[in-house]
Coordinates of C-alpha atoms in Angstrom, one line a residue:
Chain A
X1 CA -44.3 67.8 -45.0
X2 CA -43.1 67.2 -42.2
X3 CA -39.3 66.5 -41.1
X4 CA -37.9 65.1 -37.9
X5 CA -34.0 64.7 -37.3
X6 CA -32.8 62.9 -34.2
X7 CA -29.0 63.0 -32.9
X8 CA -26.9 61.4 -31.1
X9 CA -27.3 58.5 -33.6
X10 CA -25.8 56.6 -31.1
X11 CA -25.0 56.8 -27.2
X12 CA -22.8 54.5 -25.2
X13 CA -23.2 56.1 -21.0
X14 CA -22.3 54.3 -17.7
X15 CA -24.8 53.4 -15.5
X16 CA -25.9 55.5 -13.5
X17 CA -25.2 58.6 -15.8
X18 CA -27.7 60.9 -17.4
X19 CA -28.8 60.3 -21.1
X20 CA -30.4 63.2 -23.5
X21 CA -31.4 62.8 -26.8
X22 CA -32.5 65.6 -29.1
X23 CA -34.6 66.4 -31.8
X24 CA -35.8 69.4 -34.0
X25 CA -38.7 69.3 -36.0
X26 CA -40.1 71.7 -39.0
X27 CA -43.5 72.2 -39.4
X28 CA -44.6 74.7 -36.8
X29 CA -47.9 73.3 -36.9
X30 CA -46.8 70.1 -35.0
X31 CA -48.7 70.1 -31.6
X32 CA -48.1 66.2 -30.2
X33 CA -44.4 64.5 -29.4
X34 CA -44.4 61.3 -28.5
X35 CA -41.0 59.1 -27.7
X36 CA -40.9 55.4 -28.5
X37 CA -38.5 53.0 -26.9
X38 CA -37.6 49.8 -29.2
X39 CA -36.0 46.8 -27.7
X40 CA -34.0 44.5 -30.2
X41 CA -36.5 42.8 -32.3
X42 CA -39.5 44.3 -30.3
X43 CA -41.9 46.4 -31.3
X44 CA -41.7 50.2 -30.6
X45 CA -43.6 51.7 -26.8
X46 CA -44.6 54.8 -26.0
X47 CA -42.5 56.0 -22.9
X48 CA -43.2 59.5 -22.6
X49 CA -45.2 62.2 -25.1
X50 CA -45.7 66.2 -24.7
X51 CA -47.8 67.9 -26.2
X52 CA -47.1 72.0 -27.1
X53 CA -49.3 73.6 -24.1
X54 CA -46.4 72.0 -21.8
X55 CA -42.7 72.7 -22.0
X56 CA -41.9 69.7 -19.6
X57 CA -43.2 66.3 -18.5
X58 CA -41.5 64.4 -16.4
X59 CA -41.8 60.0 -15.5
X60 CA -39.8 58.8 -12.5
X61 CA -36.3 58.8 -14.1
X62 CA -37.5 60.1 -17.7
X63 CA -38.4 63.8 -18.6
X64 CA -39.3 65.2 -21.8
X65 CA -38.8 69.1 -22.7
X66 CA -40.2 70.9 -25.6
X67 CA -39.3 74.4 -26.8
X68 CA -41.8 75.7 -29.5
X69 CA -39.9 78.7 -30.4
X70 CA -37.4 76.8 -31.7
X71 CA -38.8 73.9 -32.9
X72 CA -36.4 71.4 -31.0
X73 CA -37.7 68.9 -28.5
X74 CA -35.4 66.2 -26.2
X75 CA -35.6 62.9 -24.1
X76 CA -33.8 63.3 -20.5
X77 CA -32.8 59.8 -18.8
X78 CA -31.6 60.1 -15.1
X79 CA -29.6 57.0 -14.0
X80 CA -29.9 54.9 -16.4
X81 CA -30.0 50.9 -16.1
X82 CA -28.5 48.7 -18.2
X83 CA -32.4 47.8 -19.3
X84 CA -32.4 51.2 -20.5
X85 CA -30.3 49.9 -23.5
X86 CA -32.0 50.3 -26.9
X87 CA -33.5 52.3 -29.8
X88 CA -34.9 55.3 -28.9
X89 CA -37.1 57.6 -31.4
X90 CA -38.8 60.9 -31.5
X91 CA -41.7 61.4 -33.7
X92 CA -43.9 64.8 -34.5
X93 CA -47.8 64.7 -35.4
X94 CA -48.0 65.8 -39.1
X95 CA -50.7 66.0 -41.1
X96 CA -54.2 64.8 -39.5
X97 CA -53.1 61.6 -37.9
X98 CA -50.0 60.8 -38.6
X99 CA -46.7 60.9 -37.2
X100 CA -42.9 61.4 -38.7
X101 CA -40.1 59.4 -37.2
X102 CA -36.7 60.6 -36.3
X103 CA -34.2 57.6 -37.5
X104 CA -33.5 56.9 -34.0
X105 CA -31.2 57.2 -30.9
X106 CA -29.4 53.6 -29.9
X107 CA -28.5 54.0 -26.5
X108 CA -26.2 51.7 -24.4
X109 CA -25.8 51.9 -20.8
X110 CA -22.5 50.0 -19.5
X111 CA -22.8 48.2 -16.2
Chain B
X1 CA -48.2 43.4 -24.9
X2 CA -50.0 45.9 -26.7
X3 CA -52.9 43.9 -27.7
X4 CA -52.0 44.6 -31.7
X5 CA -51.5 41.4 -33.0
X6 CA -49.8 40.6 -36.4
X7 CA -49.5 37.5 -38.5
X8 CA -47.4 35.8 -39.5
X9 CA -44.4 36.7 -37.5
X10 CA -42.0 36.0 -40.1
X11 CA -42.4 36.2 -43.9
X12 CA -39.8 34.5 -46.8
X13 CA -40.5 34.6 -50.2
X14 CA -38.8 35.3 -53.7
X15 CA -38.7 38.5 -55.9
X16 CA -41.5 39.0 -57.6
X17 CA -44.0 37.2 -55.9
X18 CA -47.3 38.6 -53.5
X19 CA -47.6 38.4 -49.8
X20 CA -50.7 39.7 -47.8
X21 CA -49.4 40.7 -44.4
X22 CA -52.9 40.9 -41.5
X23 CA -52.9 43.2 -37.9
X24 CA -56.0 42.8 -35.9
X25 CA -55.9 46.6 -33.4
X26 CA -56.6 46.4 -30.0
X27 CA -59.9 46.0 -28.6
X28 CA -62.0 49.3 -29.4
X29 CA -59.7 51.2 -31.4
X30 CA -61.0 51.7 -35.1
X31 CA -57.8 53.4 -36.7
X32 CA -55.2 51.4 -38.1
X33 CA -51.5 52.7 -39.5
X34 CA -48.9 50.5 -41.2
X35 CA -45.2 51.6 -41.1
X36 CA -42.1 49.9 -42.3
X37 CA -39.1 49.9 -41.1
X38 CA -35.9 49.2 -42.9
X39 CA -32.3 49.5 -41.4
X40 CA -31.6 53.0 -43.8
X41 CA -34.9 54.2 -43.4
X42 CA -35.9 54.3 -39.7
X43 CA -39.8 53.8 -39.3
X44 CA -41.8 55.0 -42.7
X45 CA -45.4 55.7 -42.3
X46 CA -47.3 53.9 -45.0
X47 CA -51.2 53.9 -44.5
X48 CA -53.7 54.9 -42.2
X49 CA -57.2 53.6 -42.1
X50 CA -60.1 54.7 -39.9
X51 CA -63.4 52.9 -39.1
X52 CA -63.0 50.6 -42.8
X53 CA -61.6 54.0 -45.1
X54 CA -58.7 55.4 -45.9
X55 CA -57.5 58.4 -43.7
X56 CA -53.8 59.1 -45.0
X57 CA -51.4 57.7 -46.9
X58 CA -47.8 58.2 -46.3
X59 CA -44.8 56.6 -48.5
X60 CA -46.9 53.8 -50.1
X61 CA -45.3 52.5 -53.1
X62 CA -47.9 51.7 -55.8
X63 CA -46.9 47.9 -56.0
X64 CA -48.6 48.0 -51.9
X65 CA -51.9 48.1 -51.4
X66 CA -54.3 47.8 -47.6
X67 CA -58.1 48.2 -46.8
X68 CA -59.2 47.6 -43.3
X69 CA -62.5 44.9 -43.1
X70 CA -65.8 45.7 -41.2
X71 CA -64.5 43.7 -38.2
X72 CA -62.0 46.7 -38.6
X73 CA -59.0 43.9 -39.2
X74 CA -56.5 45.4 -41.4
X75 CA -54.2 43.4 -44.3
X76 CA -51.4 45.1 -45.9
X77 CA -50.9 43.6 -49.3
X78 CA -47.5 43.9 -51.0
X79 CA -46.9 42.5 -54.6
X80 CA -43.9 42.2 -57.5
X81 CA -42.0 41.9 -54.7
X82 CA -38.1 43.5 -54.2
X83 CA -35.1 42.4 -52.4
X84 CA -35.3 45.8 -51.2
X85 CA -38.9 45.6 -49.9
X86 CA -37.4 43.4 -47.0
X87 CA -38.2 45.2 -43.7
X88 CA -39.6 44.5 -40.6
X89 CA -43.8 46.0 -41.1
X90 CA -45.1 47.3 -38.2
X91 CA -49.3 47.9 -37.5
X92 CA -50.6 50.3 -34.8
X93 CA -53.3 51.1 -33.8
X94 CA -55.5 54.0 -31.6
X95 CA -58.4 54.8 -31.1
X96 CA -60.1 57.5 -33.3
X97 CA -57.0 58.2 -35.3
X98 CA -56.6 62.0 -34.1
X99 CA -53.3 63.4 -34.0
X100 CA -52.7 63.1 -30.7
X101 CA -53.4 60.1 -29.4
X102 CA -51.2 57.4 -28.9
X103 CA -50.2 55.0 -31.1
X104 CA -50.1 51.3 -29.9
X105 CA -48.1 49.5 -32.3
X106 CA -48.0 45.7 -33.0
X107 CA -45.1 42.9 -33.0
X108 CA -44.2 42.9 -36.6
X109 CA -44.0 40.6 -39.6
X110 CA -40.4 40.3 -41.0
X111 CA -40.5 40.1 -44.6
X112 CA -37.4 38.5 -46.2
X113 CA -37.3 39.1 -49.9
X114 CA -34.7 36.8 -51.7

């Protein structure tokens, strides 16, 4: 099956920096990459997803970039807010429907 | 809010016992997943249901069990209970349940196992 690893575990940035979180997947079949942002005791959003006919997508201050070749896809966030802090995770479609989970990114942006 | 809604928010119960955890989707969409996720474990895909059947099943332990009702409500039943079975349980939901749609995931239930 699928298998997803994430890194940095976590990231401590000053505001205003750039962010980038990584991920690699391994099943080459994996076609969808979404990115979920998880606020303490919230539930998990969709902020960005990519799917493999694009190698970029950008969202005001947050990109996404995908490089089939080598199976490794990251999260790009340009001056980051202190609302930015959080638990970020990348996921990859496996399977019909479902998606595998990296174990997160915890990001904390310093005023 | 996502319009997923779960109840109840928060679960405590003892070892050994059976809770049955309920996520209505949003409005239109006829697939349903449960995850869980646990501190060690990150988010674990569990079950997915489409239109009142089962679609996939992920890292289900047998002691869980889920079905999805014609008003396409979805309860997640989880019995014999473990201390380790405390996690937060997420629902989500989308539309036709294809790989590559979003998932739109609900608030939660917090089981505490003691």
């Amino acid at each position: 099956g699928e298998n997803v690893e994430q890194h940095p575990s976590t990231l401590s940035v000053q505001e205003g920096d750039s962010a980038v979180i990584k991920c690699t997947y391994s099943d080459s079949a994996s076609n969808y990459f979404p990115w979920y942002k998880q606020e303490l005791g919230k539930r998990p959003q969709l902020i960005i997803d990519i799917r493999s006919n694009v190698g970029e997508k950008k969202d005001q201050r947050i990109a996404v970039t995908l490089n089939k070749t080598a199976k490794h896809f990251s999260l790009h966030i340009t001056e980051t807010q202190p609302e930015d802090s959080a638990v970020y995770f990348c996921a990859a479609n496996s399977g019909y429907s479902t998606l595998t989970f990296g174990k997160g990114t915890m990001l904390l942006v310093s005023p | 809010d996502s319009g997923v809604t779960q109840t109840p928010k928060h679960l405590i119960t003892a070892t050994g016992q059976r809770v049955t955890l309920r996520c209505s989707p949003r409005s239109g969409d006829l697939s349903v997943y449960w995850y869980q996720q646990s501190l060690d474990q990150g988010l674990q895909f569990l079950i997915q249901y489409y239109n009142g059947e089962e679609r996939a099943k992920g890292n289900i332990l047998e002691r869980f069990s889920a079905q999805q009702f014609p008003d396409l409500h979805s309860e997640l039943n989880l019995s014999s209970l473990e201390l380790g079975d405390s996690a937060l349980y997420f629902c989500a939901s989308s539309v036709e349940g294809t790989d590559q749609e979003t998932q739109y995931f609900g608030p939660g239930t917090r089981l505490l196992v003691l």
